[in-house]
Coordinates of C-alpha atoms and ligand atoms in Angstrom, one line a residue:
Chain A
M1 CA 125.9 94.3 70.8
T2 CA 123.3 96.0 72.8
V3 CA 124.1 99.6 74.3
L4 CA 120.7 100.4 75.6
D5 CA 118.5 97.0 77.7
M6 CA 115.4 97.8 79.2
R7 CA 113.6 95.4 80.8
D8 CA 109.7 96.0 81.8
I9 CA 109.9 99.3 82.8
R10 CA 107.0 100.6 85.3
K11 CA 106.9 104.3 85.6
V12 CA 104.7 105.9 88.2
Y13 CA 104.2 109.2 89.6
R14 CA 102.7 110.1 92.4
S15 CA 100.9 113.3 92.1
G16 CA 99.0 114.6 94.9
D17 CA 96.7 111.6 95.5
I18 CA 96.9 109.9 92.3
D19 CA 99.2 108.1 90.7
I20 CA 100.1 108.4 87.1
V21 CA 101.5 105.4 85.1
A22 CA 103.6 106.9 82.4
L23 CA 104.9 103.8 81.6
D24 CA 103.7 100.2 81.4
H25 CA 105.9 97.0 80.8
A26 CA 108.2 98.8 78.6
T27 CA 111.1 96.5 76.8
V28 CA 113.0 98.3 74.5
Q29 CA 116.8 97.7 73.1
V30 CA 119.0 99.6 71.2
D31 CA 122.0 98.4 69.6
H32 CA 125.1 99.5 69.0
G33 CA 125.4 102.1 66.8
E34 CA 121.6 102.1 65.9
I35 CA 119.3 104.8 65.4
V36 CA 115.9 104.6 67.0
A37 CA 113.0 107.0 66.6
L38 CA 110.7 106.8 69.6
L39 CA 107.4 108.4 67.9
G40 CA 104.1 108.8 70.2
P41 CA 101.5 111.6 71.1
S42 CA 102.1 114.2 73.7
G43 CA 101.6 113.0 77.4
S44 CA 102.7 109.1 76.2
G45 CA 105.7 108.3 78.0
K46 CA 108.5 109.6 75.6
T47 CA 110.4 111.6 77.7
T48 CA 109.7 109.8 80.7
L49 CA 111.5 106.7 78.7
L50 CA 114.9 108.8 77.7
S51 CA 114.6 109.7 80.9
I52 CA 114.9 106.6 82.4
A53 CA 117.0 105.4 79.8
G54 CA 119.5 108.3 80.6
G55 CA 119.9 108.3 84.1
L56 CA 117.8 111.3 85.1
L57 CA 115.0 108.8 86.5
T58 CA 114.9 106.0 88.8
P59 CA 112.3 103.2 87.4
T60 CA 109.6 102.0 90.0
E61 CA 110.0 98.7 88.4
G62 CA 112.2 96.9 86.1
T63 CA 115.9 97.0 84.6
V64 CA 117.8 99.3 82.7
V65 CA 121.5 98.4 81.6
V66 CA 123.6 101.1 79.9
G67 CA 126.8 100.1 78.0
G68 CA 127.3 97.2 80.6
H69 CA 126.3 99.6 83.7
D70 CA 123.0 97.9 85.8
I71 CA 121.4 101.6 86.4
S72 CA 118.4 100.4 88.1
E73 CA 119.8 100.9 91.8
Y74 CA 121.6 103.5 91.7
N75 CA 121.5 106.2 93.7
A76 CA 121.6 110.1 93.0
K77 CA 125.4 110.5 93.3
Q78 CA 126.1 107.7 91.0
L79 CA 123.6 108.2 88.3
T80 CA 125.4 111.9 88.0
E81 CA 128.6 110.3 87.5
F82 CA 127.0 108.1 84.9
R83 CA 125.5 110.7 82.9
R84 CA 128.9 112.6 83.0
E85 CA 130.6 109.7 81.6
N86 CA 128.2 107.6 79.4
V87 CA 124.9 109.4 77.7
G88 CA 124.9 112.4 76.0
F89 CA 121.7 115.0 76.0
V90 CA 119.9 117.2 73.4
F91 CA 117.3 118.8 75.5
Q92 CA 114.1 120.2 73.2
S93 CA 114.8 123.7 74.9
V94 CA 117.7 125.9 74.2
N95 CA 119.8 125.2 77.3
L96 CA 123.3 126.6 76.6
V97 CA 125.3 128.2 79.5
P98 CA 124.4 131.6 77.8
F99 CA 127.6 133.4 79.4
L100 CA 130.1 130.5 77.7
T101 CA 131.2 130.5 73.7
A102 CA 130.1 128.1 71.7
E103 CA 133.8 126.6 72.2
E104 CA 133.6 126.5 76.0
N105 CA 129.5 125.1 76.1
L106 CA 131.5 121.9 75.0
L107 CA 135.0 122.2 77.4
V108 CA 131.7 122.4 80.4
V109 CA 131.6 118.7 80.1
D110 CA 135.5 118.5 80.4
E111 CA 135.6 120.9 83.6
L112 CA 132.7 118.7 85.1
G113 CA 134.6 115.7 84.9
G114 CA 136.9 117.6 87.3
N115 CA 139.5 117.9 84.0
K116 CA 141.7 121.0 83.4
G117 CA 140.3 121.7 79.5
G118 CA 144.2 121.3 78.3
K119 CA 144.9 122.0 74.9
A120 CA 143.5 118.2 73.6
A121 CA 140.3 119.0 74.7
K122 CA 140.3 122.3 73.1
G123 CA 141.3 120.9 69.8
R124 CA 138.8 118.0 70.0
A125 CA 135.7 120.6 70.9
R126 CA 137.1 122.8 67.8
S127 CA 137.3 120.1 65.6
L128 CA 134.1 118.8 66.6
L129 CA 131.8 122.3 66.0
E130 CA 134.0 122.4 62.1
E131 CA 132.1 119.1 61.9
L132 CA 128.8 120.5 62.6
G133 CA 129.9 123.3 60.5
L134 CA 130.2 125.4 63.2
G135 CA 133.9 126.5 62.7
H136 CA 133.7 130.2 62.1
R137 CA 131.4 130.2 65.6
V138 CA 133.3 129.1 67.9
K139 CA 133.8 132.3 70.0
N140 CA 129.6 133.6 69.9
L141 CA 128.0 133.3 72.9
P142 CA 124.6 131.4 72.4
G143 CA 122.8 134.8 72.5
Q144 CA 124.7 135.7 68.9
L145 CA 123.6 132.3 67.2
S146 CA 120.6 131.0 65.8
G147 CA 118.5 128.6 66.8
G148 CA 119.4 125.9 64.9
E149 CA 123.3 126.6 65.5
R150 CA 122.4 126.6 68.9
Q151 CA 121.1 123.1 68.6
R152 CA 124.3 122.5 66.7
V153 CA 126.6 123.5 69.4
A154 CA 124.0 121.4 72.1
I155 CA 124.4 118.1 69.9
G156 CA 128.2 119.2 69.7
R157 CA 128.2 118.9 73.8
A158 CA 126.5 115.6 73.9
L159 CA 129.7 114.0 71.8
F160 CA 131.8 115.6 73.3
N161 CA 133.0 113.0 75.7
N162 CA 132.7 110.5 73.1
P163 CA 129.1 108.7 74.7
K164 CA 128.0 105.0 73.2
L165 CA 124.6 106.4 73.9
V166 CA 123.0 109.9 73.0
L167 CA 119.5 110.8 73.8
F168 CA 117.5 113.4 71.6
D169 CA 114.5 114.8 73.1
E170 CA 112.4 116.5 69.9
P171 CA 115.3 117.9 69.4
T172 CA 114.1 119.8 65.7
S173 CA 110.6 120.3 67.3
A174 CA 111.3 124.1 68.0
L175 CA 113.3 124.4 64.6
D176 CA 110.9 125.3 61.7
T177 CA 110.9 122.4 59.3
K178 CA 113.7 123.4 56.7
I179 CA 116.4 123.8 59.4
G180 CA 114.5 120.6 61.4
E181 CA 115.3 118.4 58.5
Q182 CA 119.1 119.7 58.4
V183 CA 119.8 119.0 62.0
M184 CA 118.3 115.6 61.6
E185 CA 120.4 114.7 58.8
L186 CA 123.4 116.1 60.7
I187 CA 122.4 113.9 64.0
R188 CA 122.5 110.6 61.2
T189 CA 125.8 111.1 59.8
E190 CA 127.3 112.0 63.4
M191 CA 125.6 109.0 64.9
K192 CA 126.7 106.9 62.0
A193 CA 130.3 108.2 61.4
R194 CA 130.6 107.6 65.6
D195 CA 129.0 104.1 65.6
T196 CA 127.1 106.0 68.7
A197 CA 123.5 104.7 69.0
A198 CA 120.6 107.1 69.8
I199 CA 117.2 107.5 70.7
I200 CA 115.2 110.4 69.2
V201 CA 112.3 111.3 70.3
T202 CA 109.6 113.0 68.3
H203 CA 105.5 113.3 67.5
D204 CA 106.5 114.1 63.8
T205 CA 106.2 111.8 61.0
R206 CA 108.3 113.3 58.8
M207 CA 111.6 112.7 61.0
T208 CA 111.0 108.6 61.4
H209 CA 113.0 108.3 57.8
Y210 CA 116.3 109.7 59.6
A211 CA 115.9 106.6 62.1
D212 CA 116.9 102.5 61.4
R213 CA 113.8 101.7 63.2
T214 CA 110.6 103.4 64.8
V215 CA 108.8 102.8 68.3
H216 CA 105.6 104.3 68.7
I217 CA 104.7 104.2 72.3
V218 CA 100.9 105.0 73.6
D219 CA 99.4 105.8 77.0
G220 CA 102.9 104.0 78.5
R221 CA 103.0 101.2 76.3
L222 CA 105.6 100.3 73.5
D223 CA 105.2 98.3 70.1
A224 CA 108.1 95.7 68.5
G225 CA 109.6 98.9 66.2
T226 CA 109.2 98.6 62.5
V227 CA 112.8 98.4 60.7
T228 CA 112.5 102.3 58.5
A229 CA 115.6 102.5 57.4
Chain B
M1 CA 137.9 127.3 82.8
N2 CA 136.5 127.8 85.9
L3 CA 132.3 128.0 85.0
P4 CA 131.7 130.7 88.5
L5 CA 134.9 132.9 87.8
L6 CA 133.7 133.3 83.9
E7 CA 130.3 134.8 85.1
L8 CA 132.1 136.8 87.3
R9 CA 134.1 138.4 84.1
R10 CA 131.4 137.8 81.6
Q11 CA 128.5 138.8 83.5
P12 CA 129.8 141.5 86.2
S13 CA 126.1 143.4 86.4
R14 CA 124.8 141.1 87.6
F15 CA 127.4 141.4 91.2
I16 CA 127.0 145.2 91.1
V17 CA 124.5 145.9 93.3
A18 CA 125.5 142.9 96.0
T19 CA 129.2 144.4 95.6
V20 CA 128.4 148.6 96.1
V21 CA 126.2 147.3 98.7
L22 CA 128.7 144.9 100.6
S23 CA 131.6 147.8 99.9
F24 CA 129.5 150.4 102.1
L25 CA 129.2 147.9 105.0
A26 CA 133.0 147.0 104.5
T27 CA 134.1 150.6 104.6
L28 CA 131.2 151.0 107.6
L29 CA 132.8 148.1 109.3
M30 CA 136.2 149.1 108.8
F31 CA 134.9 152.9 110.0
L32 CA 133.6 151.2 113.3
G33 CA 136.5 148.9 114.0
G34 CA 138.6 152.2 113.3
L35 CA 136.8 154.1 115.7
L36 CA 136.8 151.7 118.3
D37 CA 140.6 151.2 117.6
G38 CA 141.3 154.8 117.9
L39 CA 139.3 155.4 121.0
Y40 CA 141.2 152.2 122.7
L41 CA 144.5 153.2 121.6
G42 CA 143.9 157.3 122.6
S43 CA 143.1 155.8 126.2
T44 CA 145.3 153.1 127.2
G45 CA 148.6 154.2 125.5
A46 CA 150.2 154.9 128.7
I47 CA 149.1 152.0 130.3
R48 CA 149.8 150.4 127.8
A49 CA 153.7 151.1 127.5
Q50 CA 154.0 150.4 131.1
Q51 CA 157.2 147.6 131.3
A52 CA 155.5 145.5 134.2
D53 CA 153.6 142.8 134.9
V54 CA 151.1 144.4 137.1
I55 CA 149.8 147.2 138.3
V56 CA 148.9 147.8 142.2
Y57 CA 146.1 149.9 143.7
S58 CA 145.6 151.1 147.1
E59 CA 142.7 148.6 148.1
S60 CA 139.9 151.8 148.1
A61 CA 140.2 153.0 144.7
R62 CA 138.4 150.5 142.9
D63 CA 141.0 150.2 140.4
S64 CA 141.0 153.7 139.6
F65 CA 144.8 156.1 139.5
L66 CA 143.0 159.3 140.6
R67 CA 141.6 157.6 143.5
S68 CA 144.6 155.5 144.8
R69 CA 147.1 156.2 147.2
I70 CA 150.2 154.3 148.1
T71 CA 152.1 154.7 151.4
S72 CA 155.9 154.3 151.4
E73 CA 155.1 151.5 154.2
Q74 CA 152.8 149.8 151.6
R75 CA 155.5 150.2 149.2
A76 CA 157.9 148.4 151.1
Q77 CA 155.5 145.6 152.0
V78 CA 155.1 145.3 148.3
E79 CA 158.8 145.1 147.3
A80 CA 159.2 142.5 149.9
A81 CA 156.6 140.4 148.5
E82 CA 157.0 136.9 146.7
G83 CA 158.5 137.0 142.8
V84 CA 158.5 140.8 142.7
E85 CA 161.5 142.1 140.8
E86 CA 161.1 145.7 140.3
V87 CA 158.6 148.2 141.7
G88 CA 158.3 151.8 140.3
G89 CA 155.8 154.6 141.5
I90 CA 153.6 156.4 139.0
G91 CA 151.0 159.3 139.8
F92 CA 148.6 160.8 137.2
V93 CA 147.0 164.4 137.0
L94 CA 144.2 165.6 134.3
L95 CA 144.7 169.6 133.7
G96 CA 144.5 171.7 131.0
A97 CA 148.2 173.4 129.0
Q98 CA 149.2 176.4 128.0
V99 CA 151.1 175.5 124.4
P100 CA 153.5 178.8 123.6
G101 CA 152.0 180.7 120.4
E102 CA 148.4 178.5 120.3
T103 CA 145.3 180.1 121.5
D104 CA 143.5 176.5 122.5
I105 CA 144.3 174.6 126.0
A106 CA 145.6 171.7 125.2
N107 CA 144.2 168.7 127.5
V108 CA 147.4 166.8 128.9
A109 CA 148.3 164.2 131.4
V110 CA 150.8 164.8 134.0
A111 CA 152.3 161.3 134.6
G112 CA 155.0 160.8 137.3
Y113 CA 157.0 157.9 136.8
E114 CA 159.9 156.3 138.1
T115 CA 160.6 153.0 135.7
P116 CA 160.5 154.2 132.1
P117 CA 157.5 153.0 130.2
K118 CA 158.4 151.8 126.6
G119 CA 160.1 154.5 124.7
V120 CA 160.4 157.1 127.2
P121 CA 164.1 157.7 128.6
A122 CA 165.1 157.9 132.3
P123 CA 163.0 160.3 134.5
P124 CA 164.2 164.1 133.6
P125 CA 165.3 166.9 135.9
D126 CA 162.7 168.7 138.0
G127 CA 160.6 171.4 136.0
Q128 CA 161.0 168.9 132.6
G129 CA 158.8 166.6 130.6
I130 CA 158.9 164.2 127.6
A131 CA 155.5 165.0 126.0
D132 CA 153.2 162.8 124.0
T133 CA 153.3 163.5 119.8
R134 CA 149.7 164.1 120.6
L135 CA 151.0 167.8 121.9
E136 CA 153.2 168.1 118.8
D137 CA 150.3 168.1 117.2
A138 CA 148.7 170.3 119.0
G139 CA 151.4 172.6 118.4
A140 CA 153.8 172.1 120.6
S141 CA 157.7 171.8 120.1
T142 CA 160.9 170.9 121.9
G143 CA 162.1 173.7 123.8
D144 CA 158.4 174.9 124.1
V145 CA 157.6 175.7 127.8
I146 CA 153.8 175.0 128.4
L147 CA 151.7 176.2 131.5
V148 CA 149.7 173.6 133.2
G149 CA 146.1 173.9 135.3
P150 CA 145.3 177.1 136.8
Q151 CA 148.0 177.8 138.4
Q152 CA 149.9 177.8 135.2
T153 CA 152.9 175.5 136.8
P154 CA 156.0 175.9 134.0
I155 CA 157.1 172.2 132.5
E156 CA 159.7 172.5 129.3
I157 CA 159.1 169.8 126.8
I158 CA 162.7 168.6 125.8
G159 CA 161.6 165.0 123.7
F160 CA 158.3 163.5 122.1
V161 CA 157.4 159.9 122.7
D162 CA 154.8 157.6 120.3
D163 CA 151.6 156.2 121.8
T164 CA 151.7 157.1 125.4
S165 CA 148.5 159.3 125.7
Y166 CA 146.0 159.0 128.8
L167 CA 142.0 158.5 128.6
Q168 CA 142.4 160.7 125.2
Q169 CA 144.9 163.3 127.0
S170 CA 148.5 163.6 125.7
S171 CA 150.7 162.9 128.8
V172 CA 153.8 164.5 129.3
W173 CA 156.0 162.8 131.4
V174 CA 157.9 164.7 134.7
N175 CA 159.9 162.8 137.5
L176 CA 157.9 162.0 140.8
P177 CA 158.8 165.3 142.7
T178 CA 157.5 167.3 139.9
W179 CA 154.3 165.9 138.9
R180 CA 153.1 165.9 142.7
A181 CA 154.3 169.5 142.7
V182 CA 152.1 170.1 139.9
Q183 CA 149.1 168.3 141.8
N184 CA 149.8 170.4 144.6
A185 CA 149.8 173.5 142.6
N186 CA 146.3 172.7 140.8
R187 CA 144.7 170.2 143.2
P188 CA 144.8 171.3 146.1
D189 CA 141.6 169.5 147.3
S190 CA 143.9 166.3 147.0
T191 CA 147.7 166.9 147.7
V192 CA 150.0 164.2 147.7
S193 CA 152.8 164.2 150.3
D194 CA 156.3 163.4 149.3
D195 CA 156.2 159.7 150.4
I196 CA 152.7 158.9 148.1
V197 CA 152.7 157.7 145.2
Q198 CA 149.1 156.7 143.0
A199 CA 150.0 153.4 142.3
L200 CA 152.7 151.2 141.6
V201 CA 154.5 149.4 138.2
V202 CA 155.5 146.1 139.1
S203 CA 157.2 143.5 137.4
G204 CA 158.2 140.2 138.3
T205 CA 157.7 136.3 138.5
G206 CA 155.0 134.1 139.6
D207 CA 151.3 135.2 140.8
L208 CA 151.9 138.9 141.8
V209 CA 148.5 139.9 142.1
T210 CA 148.0 137.2 144.9
S211 CA 151.3 137.2 146.3
I212 CA 150.9 141.4 146.7
D213 CA 147.9 141.8 147.8
T214 CA 148.9 138.9 150.8
A215 CA 152.2 140.5 151.3
T216 CA 150.1 143.9 152.0
A217 CA 147.1 142.5 154.0
G218 CA 144.6 143.4 151.7
A219 CA 145.6 147.0 151.7
T220 CA 146.2 146.6 147.9
S221 CA 144.6 145.8 145.1
T222 CA 146.6 144.1 142.7
L223 CA 145.7 143.9 138.4
T224 CA 147.1 142.5 135.3
K225 CA 148.7 145.0 133.2
D226 CA 145.8 143.8 130.5
D227 CA 143.3 144.2 133.4
A228 CA 144.7 147.7 134.1
V229 CA 144.1 148.8 130.7
L230 CA 140.5 147.4 131.0
A231 CA 140.0 148.8 134.1
L232 CA 140.3 152.5 132.6
P233 CA 136.9 154.4 132.6
G234 CA 135.4 153.7 129.4
V235 CA 137.5 151.6 127.7
K236 CA 135.6 148.6 128.7
Q237 CA 132.0 150.2 127.8
Q238 CA 133.1 151.5 124.6
G239 CA 134.6 148.5 123.5
D240 CA 131.2 146.8 124.4
T241 CA 129.2 149.0 122.5
F242 CA 131.6 149.2 119.4
N243 CA 131.7 145.7 118.9
Q244 CA 128.0 144.8 119.3
I245 CA 128.0 147.7 116.7
I246 CA 130.3 145.6 114.5
Y247 CA 128.7 142.4 114.9
S248 CA 124.9 143.7 114.1
T249 CA 126.8 145.3 111.2
L250 CA 127.8 141.4 110.1
V251 CA 124.6 140.4 110.5
V252 CA 123.5 142.6 107.8
V253 CA 126.1 141.7 105.7
L254 CA 125.0 138.4 106.3
A255 CA 121.6 139.0 105.0
V256 CA 122.8 140.6 102.1
V257 CA 124.9 137.9 100.9
G258 CA 122.2 135.2 101.9
L259 CA 119.5 137.4 99.9
F260 CA 121.0 138.5 96.7
F261 CA 122.7 134.7 96.3
S262 CA 119.5 132.9 97.0
L263 CA 117.8 135.3 94.5
L264 CA 120.9 134.3 91.7
T265 CA 120.5 130.7 92.3
L266 CA 116.4 131.3 91.7
E267 CA 117.2 132.7 88.6
R268 CA 120.0 129.9 87.8
L269 CA 117.6 126.7 88.4
G270 CA 116.9 126.1 85.1
L271 CA 120.9 126.3 84.3
Y272 CA 121.4 124.3 87.2
G273 CA 119.0 121.3 85.9
V274 CA 121.1 121.5 82.6
L275 CA 124.5 120.6 84.5
K276 CA 122.9 118.3 86.6
A277 CA 121.7 116.3 83.7
I278 CA 124.7 116.2 81.9
G279 CA 126.9 115.3 85.3
A280 CA 127.2 118.3 87.6
S281 CA 127.6 117.2 90.8
T282 CA 125.6 119.6 93.8
R283 CA 128.8 119.7 95.4
R284 CA 130.1 121.4 92.5
L285 CA 127.7 123.8 91.6
F286 CA 127.3 125.1 95.8
A287 CA 130.8 125.4 95.7
G288 CA 130.5 127.8 92.8
V289 CA 128.0 129.9 94.5
V290 CA 130.2 129.9 97.3
L291 CA 133.5 130.7 95.4
Q292 CA 131.5 133.8 93.6
A293 CA 130.1 135.1 97.1
V294 CA 133.4 135.3 98.4
I295 CA 135.2 136.9 95.7
V296 CA 132.2 139.8 96.1
A297 CA 132.8 140.2 99.9
V298 CA 136.8 140.1 98.6
V299 CA 136.5 142.9 96.3
A300 CA 134.0 144.3 98.3
F301 CA 136.7 144.5 101.3
V302 CA 139.3 146.0 99.0
I303 CA 137.0 148.6 97.5
G304 CA 135.5 149.2 101.4
S305 CA 139.7 150.0 102.7
L306 CA 139.8 151.9 100.0
L307 CA 137.1 153.9 100.5
A308 CA 138.0 154.0 104.9
I309 CA 141.4 154.9 104.2
G310 CA 140.1 158.0 101.9
A311 CA 137.7 159.1 104.4
A312 CA 140.1 158.9 107.1
A313 CA 143.0 161.0 105.5
A314 CA 139.8 163.1 105.1
L315 CA 139.0 163.7 108.7
P316 CA 139.9 166.1 110.9
A317 CA 142.5 164.9 112.8
A318 CA 140.3 165.4 116.3
V319 CA 138.3 162.4 115.2
P320 CA 140.2 159.7 116.7
L321 CA 139.9 157.2 114.3
Q322 CA 142.7 155.0 113.6
L323 CA 143.1 152.1 110.7
T324 CA 145.8 149.3 111.8
P325 CA 146.2 146.1 110.0
A326 CA 145.1 144.0 112.8
R327 CA 141.2 145.8 112.3
F328 CA 141.6 145.1 108.6
L329 CA 142.5 141.6 109.3
S330 CA 139.7 141.2 111.5
T331 CA 137.2 142.4 109.0
F332 CA 138.5 140.7 106.0
I333 CA 138.0 137.8 107.7
G334 CA 134.5 138.9 109.2
L335 CA 133.3 139.5 105.6
V336 CA 134.5 136.5 104.1
V337 CA 133.2 134.2 107.3
A338 CA 129.7 136.1 106.4
A339 CA 129.8 135.3 102.5
V340 CA 130.1 131.7 103.1
L341 CA 127.9 131.3 106.0
G342 CA 125.6 133.9 103.7
S343 CA 125.8 131.7 100.5
A344 CA 125.4 128.3 102.3
V345 CA 121.5 129.7 102.6
S346 CA 121.9 128.4 98.8
L347 CA 122.5 125.0 99.3
R348 CA 118.8 123.6 99.5
K349 CA 118.3 125.2 97.0
V350 CA 121.1 123.8 95.0
T351 CA 120.5 120.8 96.5
K352 CA 116.8 120.5 95.7
V353 CA 117.6 121.4 91.6
D354 CA 116.0 117.8 89.8
P355 CA 118.3 117.1 86.9
A356 CA 115.3 115.8 85.5
S357 CA 113.4 118.6 85.3
A358 CA 115.8 119.4 82.6
I359 CA 113.9 117.6 80.1
G360 CA 111.0 117.6 82.0
N361 CA 109.2 120.4 80.2
A362 CA 109.4 119.0 77.1
S363 CA 105.8 117.8 75.9
Ligands
LIG1 N1 107.0 115.1 86.5 C1 105.6 114.1 86.5 N2 104.8 114.2 87.6 C2 103.5 113.9 87.4 N3 103.8 113.7 86.3 C3 104.1 113.4 85.4 C4 105.6 114.3 85.6 N4 105.9 114.1 84.2 C5 105.5 113.2 83.2 N5 104.2 113.3 83.9 C6 103.1 112.8 83.1 O1 103.3 111.5 82.9 C7 102.8 111.4 81.4 C8 103.5 111.2 80.7 O2 104.7 112.4 80.6 P1 105.8 112.6 79.3 O3 106.9 111.3 79.6 O4 106.2 114.1 79.7 O5 105.1 112.3 78.0 P2 105.9 112.8 76.3 O6 107.2 113.6 76.6 O7 105.4 111.8 75.6 O8 104.3 113.9 76.0 C9 101.7 112.6 81.6 O9 100.8 111.8 81.3 C10 102.5 113.2 82.4 O10 101.8 114.3 82.3
LIG2 MG1 107.9 115.1 76.2

């Protein structure tokens, strides 16, 4: 079953008088539980592709279907709700809420959905953090955590709503190699345990073996994808 | 869990400056309002206490008691006017008074009356008076004989009544003959004969203003009690002046809230981008800003109230500061409305945050 189906995506940024074509006829499918690495040099359009897949940007042309929702024509309000309920994001930079504990940073997702963060949600946040090796860190603020620990909290937040698709934008580029590999290992374990599909953007070829398949992107164009695992 | 409340609790230092500034502005608002109320209440007590619908002046008096004279023929016309049920004469004379045992001269308004104002008993016998509690504050007690005016006319104080002062002077309520005697002895340039009063306090039904002025063929000028209060010298001017200052202060509150919360929003643009990316609506984020502004305003109101109450207790009694529940309420409403409007300045900034900005800085 296909979780993400992007067809003939074109994305043009207008910057002053110049049009920048960030994606050109990009087509990609990701299956249920599949982990895809998106590999390409800086400026090749990786972040743009990820943003469109997650409903952060709308494509100039083409169709995007995520978990059965065709989001190509969604307005901003529909996209907000779509993101809240259907996708998880892990960004490159630190982006936890600084005044919330690790546990509360997971519960934010619940609160944004208008829920009151009851006992069940709390229990889920705790067991998720324990699974991520942060059982002793639930009450710590982001400022008290290491870079790797913070990224693991961010993974917990992305998984909290049980999304079908999680999007990682260079999740290890701010971490040193050893910690980065641990985080990649953890991502793989968590995705496989939940049968959750993922796209992991990277420009580091050493990270691609954690994925089932690698798609290369150069100047906004994709290749078919090579199976790596 | 509530994000804006948790931020206030966990990072209160971010909000201290705004809270302190708004607390002082709240104190200032209550101080100004309290002074206005004190001046208003102290000027108008004797008229507000009248149990009447309208007050009838002579036409030439331009709504001033001291200039007004009503003759017994005019009074008969008023009594015969349509809707009139009860008519009483009234007259004031403003004088200094010696209170036994006090060196300072107290200011009094000797007030002759027939219809008792609220809290005042029926007119006492000649030479006796019921004084406003202001005179008690000035050292008088029941049984004292005060000496009024240059001729030192004696009046025996037989009781006190609250909130009946007249133009910041303590009223001394006496019968009409005693008032005339005091007036004629101490103001030889404007004596009144036995059938004259300054004005009439009238109660009844229907449009008394029109029916009375028609019945006297324009010899009288009738005002409703509320208009008579405003017609007292200085009352309207004081109100306008103070209210202008109060509104200007509220504009400053608005500016402080607007500036402070737009700076705070500016600092939080990155966080808002992330929250929008994971599914926060603009509405929810903006509601958080408004909630924080309102809470800061409420805290400032509480601190400001305590400061104002403390200051009022520390001030000498001569300062006419009166903190009324109505003033607290109106200040509270003013602060909260200013907080909501002030934080609305940030709406545009919050709306413009692009959820894609959370991810955009990756490369
Ligand atoms: N908001 C934008 N406005 C204009 N150009 C942009 C914008 N975002 C990205 N681009 C351009 O689009 C191209 C692809 O960018 P991006 O998707 O961020 O690449 P990557 O993530 O692979 O580094 C680059 O040339 C970049 O300069
Ligand atoms: Mg990028």
